[in-house]
Amino acid sequence: MAGSAGKVVVIGAGMGGLSAAIRLAHGGYEVEVVDRAPVPGGKMRTFASDAGPVDAGPTVMTLRPVFEELFDSVGARLSDYVTLHREEVLARHWWPDGSTLDLFASREQSADAVGRFAGARAEKEFRAFCRRSERLYNAFDAPMMRAAEPSQGALTRHVLTHPWLALDMAPQRSLAQALGKAFSDRRLAQLFGRYATYVGGSPFQSPALLSLIWHAEEQGVWRVEGGMHRLARALEQLAHDKGVRFTFGSRATRIEIQQGAAAAVHLDSGARLPADVVVFNGDPAALAAGLLGEGLRETVAPDAVRPRSLSAYVWSYAAEPHGPEMVHHNVFFCDDAHAEFDPIARGEMPEDPTLYICAQDRGTGRNPEGLERFEIIMNGPPAADGTDPTDEEKETCRTRTFQTLARFGLTFDPRPGVQALTTPRQFAKLFPASDGSLYGRSPHGLTAALKRPTARTRVAGLYLAGGGTHPGAGIPMATLSGRHAAEAILTDRASPSTSPQTAMRGGMSTA
């Protein structure tokens, strides 16, 4: 069946690109995926360590049905390609005052834990917050996250027909302000404020609507056996099974445009890959910067890619831990969230960071001995200048990271050296035109999510997928973006006369 419908070149083997490639190959297209990296996964990176491959990218898998639907849609089963384990403890949280809190896959267990942690009033507030988060999630899942092209008008009408949403959304408040009213215990407000960072934002500038992210996590967190990179490998294998070809270690240098439509992809090797359709699974800012051709600069609107979201300082290493008992997902909070996010807003490293630790070899009922694999994430600002990090910056990060953990009684033997660190400036080099931002456009502002580019572009035959496009960052959302791109292509190719791109075919010069 492959090749009967046309040729598709996918630039980028991230989750969005893989998702689109799988669906298009199943739909009868000849599909080739090219990526400058040697392996699939995009930001789902790994490093070698003495304990095996250690994750250096996304660590949290939520919304399992998104991945099951992808496999089901092409006649396969997720469980045949990757092994997942549901985590009973979603995350373990520590504060400088010595308090700790576990949140669970069961709302009742979490509520009981919150009650023991902060009292009956806090438990009541938590239950109310959960109900509000669930209402928001259910209200916006279909018309926003799963809609291929959501519009402000449609969402406004949706809110008007569900007037209770206006109260739940708290449109005039930031996430931090809304949580400050929802919780009398500031530690709980701080905890749920960190969900803004899941999409690259500060709780002080992100809309209160982002509280719905909690319900996505409350539905279940899954550990991927062998590490998160195994999920990317699973999609790669499924793509192979559907006839997709891969070319790794080759950088796309130009998308060729003929008569206003995508016609080919040029590689740094000198190869020219003819294409009826091109899917760009990279940061859309690369198109706006002209990195794939000067004629594509206006393909993406400026406010679709700016302002930029957060970056991060990421440690990936193997060591033997000593101190508090960790689970798979762990958060060590700073005393005052302003000490974390105010410096970031100024473009500086956090003075007193909150640190997330993924203990990759731990999970429900798993407590290994000896060397273990760890990933530590410290939020940081994007790095627009793209220069190399200085030795001073890396050593400062090392000091702040491990001295902070030592105050909680947590140490590592050996303490990793700076070679185990990836900084925002290094992310900027790994992902061109990204400024080191890991989540695409910033989520700050009530309508920020509506400004992300959707799958269709102004160029016929050129489509977008990935965390920088709608519906946004995170592996489930990036995977959904691939679905949106594939469905748009199948629809447009089936009815070219009605495609919204058709009228634009003559409007773009050769790139």
mmCIF file with all atom_site columns, N, CA, C and O in Angstrom, residues 242-264:
data_model
loop_
_atom_site.group_PDB
_atom_site.id
_atom_site.type_symbol
_atom_site.label_atom_id
_atom_site.label_alt_id
_atom_site.label_comp_id
_atom_site.label_asym_id
_atom_site.label_entity_id
_atom_site.label_seq_id
_atom_site.pdbx_PDB_ins_code
_atom_site.Cartn_x
_atom_site.Cartn_y
_atom_site.Cartn_z
_atom_site.occupancy
_atom_site.B_iso_or_equiv
_atom_site.pdbx_formal_charge
_atom_site.auth_seq_id
_atom_site.auth_comp_id
_atom_site.auth_asym_id
_atom_site.auth_atom_id
_atom_site.pdbx_PDB_model_num
ATOM 1  N N  . LYS A 1 242 ? 5.321  -0.097 9.472  1.00 0.00 ? 242 LYS A N  1
ATOM 2  C CA . LYS A 1 242 ? 4.384  0.465  8.494  1.00 0.00 ? 242 LYS A CA 1
ATOM 3  C C  . LYS A 1 242 ? 5.076  0.900  7.203  1.00 0.00 ? 242 LYS A C  1
ATOM 4  O O  . LYS A 1 242 ? 4.436  1.458  6.308  1.00 0.00 ? 242 LYS A O  1
ATOM 5  N N  . GLY A 1 243 ? 6.385  0.674  7.120  1.00 0.00 ? 243 GLY A N  1
ATOM 6  C CA . GLY A 1 243 ? 7.107  0.966  5.888  1.00 0.00 ? 243 GLY A CA 1
ATOM 7  C C  . GLY A 1 243 ? 7.795  2.316  5.855  1.00 0.00 ? 243 GLY A C  1
ATOM 8  O O  . GLY A 1 243 ? 8.325  2.719  4.802  1.00 0.00 ? 243 GLY A O  1
ATOM 9  N N  . VAL A 1 244 ? 7.844  3.029  6.963  1.00 0.00 ? 244 VAL A N  1
ATOM 10 C CA . VAL A 1 244 ? 8.516  4.323  7.003  1.00 0.00 ? 244 VAL A CA 1
ATOM 11 C C  . VAL A 1 244 ? 10.025 4.124  6.918  1.00 0.00 ? 244 VAL A C  1
ATOM 12 O O  . VAL A 1 244 ? 10.582 3.239  7.572  1.00 0.00 ? 244 VAL A O  1
ATOM 13 N N  . ARG A 1 245 ? 10.691 4.968  6.122  1.00 0.00 ? 245 ARG A N  1
ATOM 14 C CA . ARG A 1 245 ? 12.148 4.945  6.036  1.00 0.00 ? 245 ARG A CA 1
ATOM 15 C C  . ARG A 1 245 ? 12.718 6.063  6.901  1.00 0.00 ? 245 ARG A C  1
ATOM 16 O O  . ARG A 1 245 ? 12.117 7.139  7.017  1.00 0.00 ? 245 ARG A O  1
ATOM 17 N N  . PHE A 1 246 ? 13.889 5.834  7.471  1.00 0.00 ? 246 PHE A N  1
ATOM 18 C CA . PHE A 1 246 ? 14.530 6.827  8.332  1.00 0.00 ? 246 PHE A CA 1
ATOM 19 C C  . PHE A 1 246 ? 15.921 7.142  7.809  1.00 0.00 ? 246 PHE A C  1
ATOM 20 O O  . PHE A 1 246 ? 16.662 6.249  7.389  1.00 0.00 ? 246 PHE A O  1
ATOM 21 N N  . THR A 1 247 ? 16.276 8.422  7.867  1.00 0.00 ? 247 THR A N  1
ATOM 22 C CA . THR A 1 247 ? 17.626 8.873  7.584  1.00 0.00 ? 247 THR A CA 1
ATOM 23 C C  . THR A 1 247 ? 18.073 9.707  8.773  1.00 0.00 ? 247 THR A C  1
ATOM 24 O O  . THR A 1 247 ? 17.594 10.832 8.972  1.00 0.00 ? 247 THR A O  1
ATOM 25 N N  . PHE A 1 248 ? 18.970 9.156  9.599  1.00 0.00 ? 248 PHE A N  1
ATOM 26 C CA . PHE A 1 248 ? 19.471 9.866  10.769 1.00 0.00 ? 248 PHE A CA 1
ATOM 27 C C  . PHE A 1 248 ? 20.841 10.466 10.464 1.00 0.00 ? 248 PHE A C  1
ATOM 28 O O  . PHE A 1 248 ? 21.551 10.031 9.557  1.00 0.00 ? 248 PHE A O  1
ATOM 29 N N  . GLY A 1 249 ? 21.205 11.460 11.261 1.00 0.00 ? 249 GLY A N  1
ATOM 30 C CA . GLY A 1 249 ? 22.499 12.098 11.090 1.00 0.00 ? 249 GLY A CA 1
ATOM 31 C C  . GLY A 1 249 ? 22.567 13.010 9.884  1.00 0.00 ? 249 GLY A C  1
ATOM 32 O O  . GLY A 1 249 ? 23.661 13.354 9.426  1.00 0.00 ? 249 GLY A O  1
ATOM 33 N N  . SER A 1 250 ? 21.422 13.439 9.366  1.00 0.00 ? 250 SER A N  1
ATOM 34 C CA . SER A 1 250 ? 21.378 14.340 8.216  1.00 0.00 ? 250 SER A CA 1
ATOM 35 C C  . SER A 1 250 ? 20.480 15.520 8.544  1.00 0.00 ? 250 SER A C  1
ATOM 36 O O  . SER A 1 250 ? 19.341 15.337 8.976  1.00 0.00 ? 250 SER A O  1
ATOM 37 N N  . ARG A 1 251 ? 20.991 16.709 8.311  1.00 0.00 ? 251 ARG A N  1
ATOM 38 C CA . ARG A 1 251 ? 20.246 17.924 8.643  1.00 0.00 ? 251 ARG A CA 1
ATOM 39 C C  . ARG A 1 251 ? 19.529 18.464 7.414  1.00 0.00 ? 251 ARG A C  1
ATOM 40 O O  . ARG A 1 251 ? 20.120 18.582 6.338  1.00 0.00 ? 251 ARG A O  1
ATOM 41 N N  . ALA A 1 252 ? 18.258 18.781 7.572  1.00 0.00 ? 252 ALA A N  1
ATOM 42 C CA . ALA A 1 252 ? 17.513 19.439 6.504  1.00 0.00 ? 252 ALA A CA 1
ATOM 43 C C  . ALA A 1 252 ? 17.957 20.891 6.431  1.00 0.00 ? 252 ALA A C  1
ATOM 44 O O  . ALA A 1 252 ? 17.957 21.606 7.442  1.00 0.00 ? 252 ALA A O  1
ATOM 45 N N  . THR A 1 253 ? 18.372 21.343 5.263  1.00 0.00 ? 253 THR A N  1
ATOM 46 C CA . THR A 1 253 ? 18.872 22.708 5.097  1.00 0.00 ? 253 THR A CA 1
ATOM 47 C C  . THR A 1 253 ? 17.881 23.626 4.397  1.00 0.00 ? 253 THR A C  1
ATOM 48 O O  . THR A 1 253 ? 17.962 24.848 4.554  1.00 0.00 ? 253 THR A O  1
ATOM 49 N N  . ARG A 1 254 ? 16.957 23.043 3.628  1.00 0.00 ? 254 ARG A N  1
ATOM 50 C CA . ARG A 1 254 ? 16.026 23.889 2.890  1.00 0.00 ? 254 ARG A CA 1
ATOM 51 C C  . ARG A 1 254 ? 14.797 23.096 2.490  1.00 0.00 ? 254 ARG A C  1
ATOM 52 O O  . ARG A 1 254 ? 14.901 21.909 2.130  1.00 0.00 ? 254 ARG A O  1
ATOM 53 N N  . ILE A 1 255 ? 13.653 23.718 2.589  1.00 0.00 ? 255 ILE A N  1
ATOM 54 C CA . ILE A 1 255 ? 12.417 23.180 2.027  1.00 0.00 ? 255 ILE A CA 1
ATOM 55 C C  . ILE A 1 255 ? 12.190 23.901 0.702  1.00 0.00 ? 255 ILE A C  1
ATOM 56 O O  . ILE A 1 255 ? 12.009 25.120 0.676  1.00 0.00 ? 255 ILE A O  1
ATOM 57 N N  . GLU A 1 256 ? 12.244 23.164 -0.376 1.00 0.00 ? 256 GLU A N  1
ATOM 58 C CA . GLU A 1 256 ? 12.099 23.748 -1.712 1.00 0.00 ? 256 GLU A CA 1
ATOM 59 C C  . GLU A 1 256 ? 10.621 24.011 -1.999 1.00 0.00 ? 256 GLU A C  1
ATOM 60 O O  . GLU A 1 256 ? 9.772  23.148 -1.785 1.00 0.00 ? 256 GLU A O  1
ATOM 61 N N  . ILE A 1 257 ? 10.352 25.223 -2.477 1.00 0.00 ? 257 ILE A N  1
ATOM 62 C CA . ILE A 1 257 ? 8.987  25.610 -2.825 1.00 0.00 ? 257 ILE A CA 1
ATOM 63 C C  . ILE A 1 257 ? 8.917  25.846 -4.326 1.00 0.00 ? 257 ILE A C  1
ATOM 64 O O  . ILE A 1 257 ? 9.741  26.580 -4.895 1.00 0.00 ? 257 ILE A O  1
ATOM 65 N N  . GLN A 1 258 ? 7.959  25.220 -4.990 1.00 0.00 ? 258 GLN A N  1
ATOM 66 C CA . GLN A 1 258 ? 7.721  25.446 -6.411 1.00 0.00 ? 258 GLN A CA 1
ATOM 67 C C  . GLN A 1 258 ? 6.261  25.807 -6.611 1.00 0.00 ? 258 GLN A C  1
ATOM 68 O O  . GLN A 1 258 ? 5.368  25.099 -6.133 1.00 0.00 ? 258 GLN A O  1
ATOM 69 N N  . GLN A 1 259 ? 6.023  26.909 -7.293 1.00 0.00 ? 259 GLN A N  1
ATOM 70 C CA . GLN A 1 259 ? 4.670  27.391 -7.586 1.00 0.00 ? 259 GLN A CA 1
ATOM 71 C C  . GLN A 1 259 ? 3.829  27.461 -6.303 1.00 0.00 ? 259 GLN A C  1
ATOM 72 O O  . GLN A 1 259 ? 2.652  27.105 -6.283 1.00 0.00 ? 259 GLN A O  1
ATOM 73 N N  . GLY A 1 260 ? 4.476  27.923 -5.241 1.00 0.00 ? 260 GLY A N  1
ATOM 74 C CA . GLY A 1 260 ? 3.762  28.143 -3.996 1.00 0.00 ? 260 GLY A CA 1
ATOM 75 C C  . GLY A 1 260 ? 3.509  26.912 -3.163 1.00 0.00 ? 260 GLY A C  1
ATOM 76 O O  . GLY A 1 260 ? 2.795  26.986 -2.150 1.00 0.00 ? 260 GLY A O  1
ATOM 77 N N  . ALA A 1 261 ? 4.069  25.769 -3.543 1.00 0.00 ? 261 ALA A N  1
ATOM 78 C CA . ALA A 1 261 ? 3.827  24.539 -2.801 1.00 0.00 ? 261 ALA A CA 1
ATOM 79 C C  . ALA A 1 261 ? 5.145  23.848 -2.473 1.00 0.00 ? 261 ALA A C  1
ATOM 80 O O  . ALA A 1 261 ? 6.135  23.952 -3.214 1.00 0.00 ? 261 ALA A O  1
ATOM 81 N N  . ALA A 1 262 ? 5.170  23.114 -1.352 1.00 0.00 ? 262 ALA A N  1
ATOM 82 C CA . ALA A 1 262 ? 6.348  22.338 -0.972 1.00 0.00 ? 262 ALA A CA 1
ATOM 83 C C  . ALA A 1 262 ? 6.624  21.287 -2.028 1.00 0.00 ? 262 ALA A C  1
ATOM 84 O O  . ALA A 1 262 ? 5.707  20.586 -2.477 1.00 0.00 ? 262 ALA A O  1
ATOM 85 N N  . ALA A 1 263 ? 7.892  21.183 -2.447 1.00 0.00 ? 263 ALA A N  1
ATOM 86 C CA . ALA A 1 263 ? 8.238  20.266 -3.529 1.00 0.00 ? 263 ALA A CA 1
ATOM 87 C C  . ALA A 1 263 ? 9.360  19.312 -3.174 1.00 0.00 ? 263 ALA A C  1
ATOM 88 O O  . ALA A 1 263 ? 9.465  18.229 -3.772 1.00 0.00 ? 263 ALA A O  1
ATOM 89 N N  . ALA A 1 264 ? 10.213 19.674 -2.204 1.00 0.00 ? 264 ALA A N  1
ATOM 90 C CA . ALA A 1 264 ? 11.344 18.801 -1.878 1.00 0.00 ? 264 ALA A CA 1
ATOM 91 C C  . ALA A 1 264 ? 11.998 19.294 -0.598 1.00 0.00 ? 264 ALA A C  1
ATOM 92 O O  . ALA A 1 264 ? 11.799 20.431 -0.165 1.00 0.00 ? 264 ALA A O  1
#
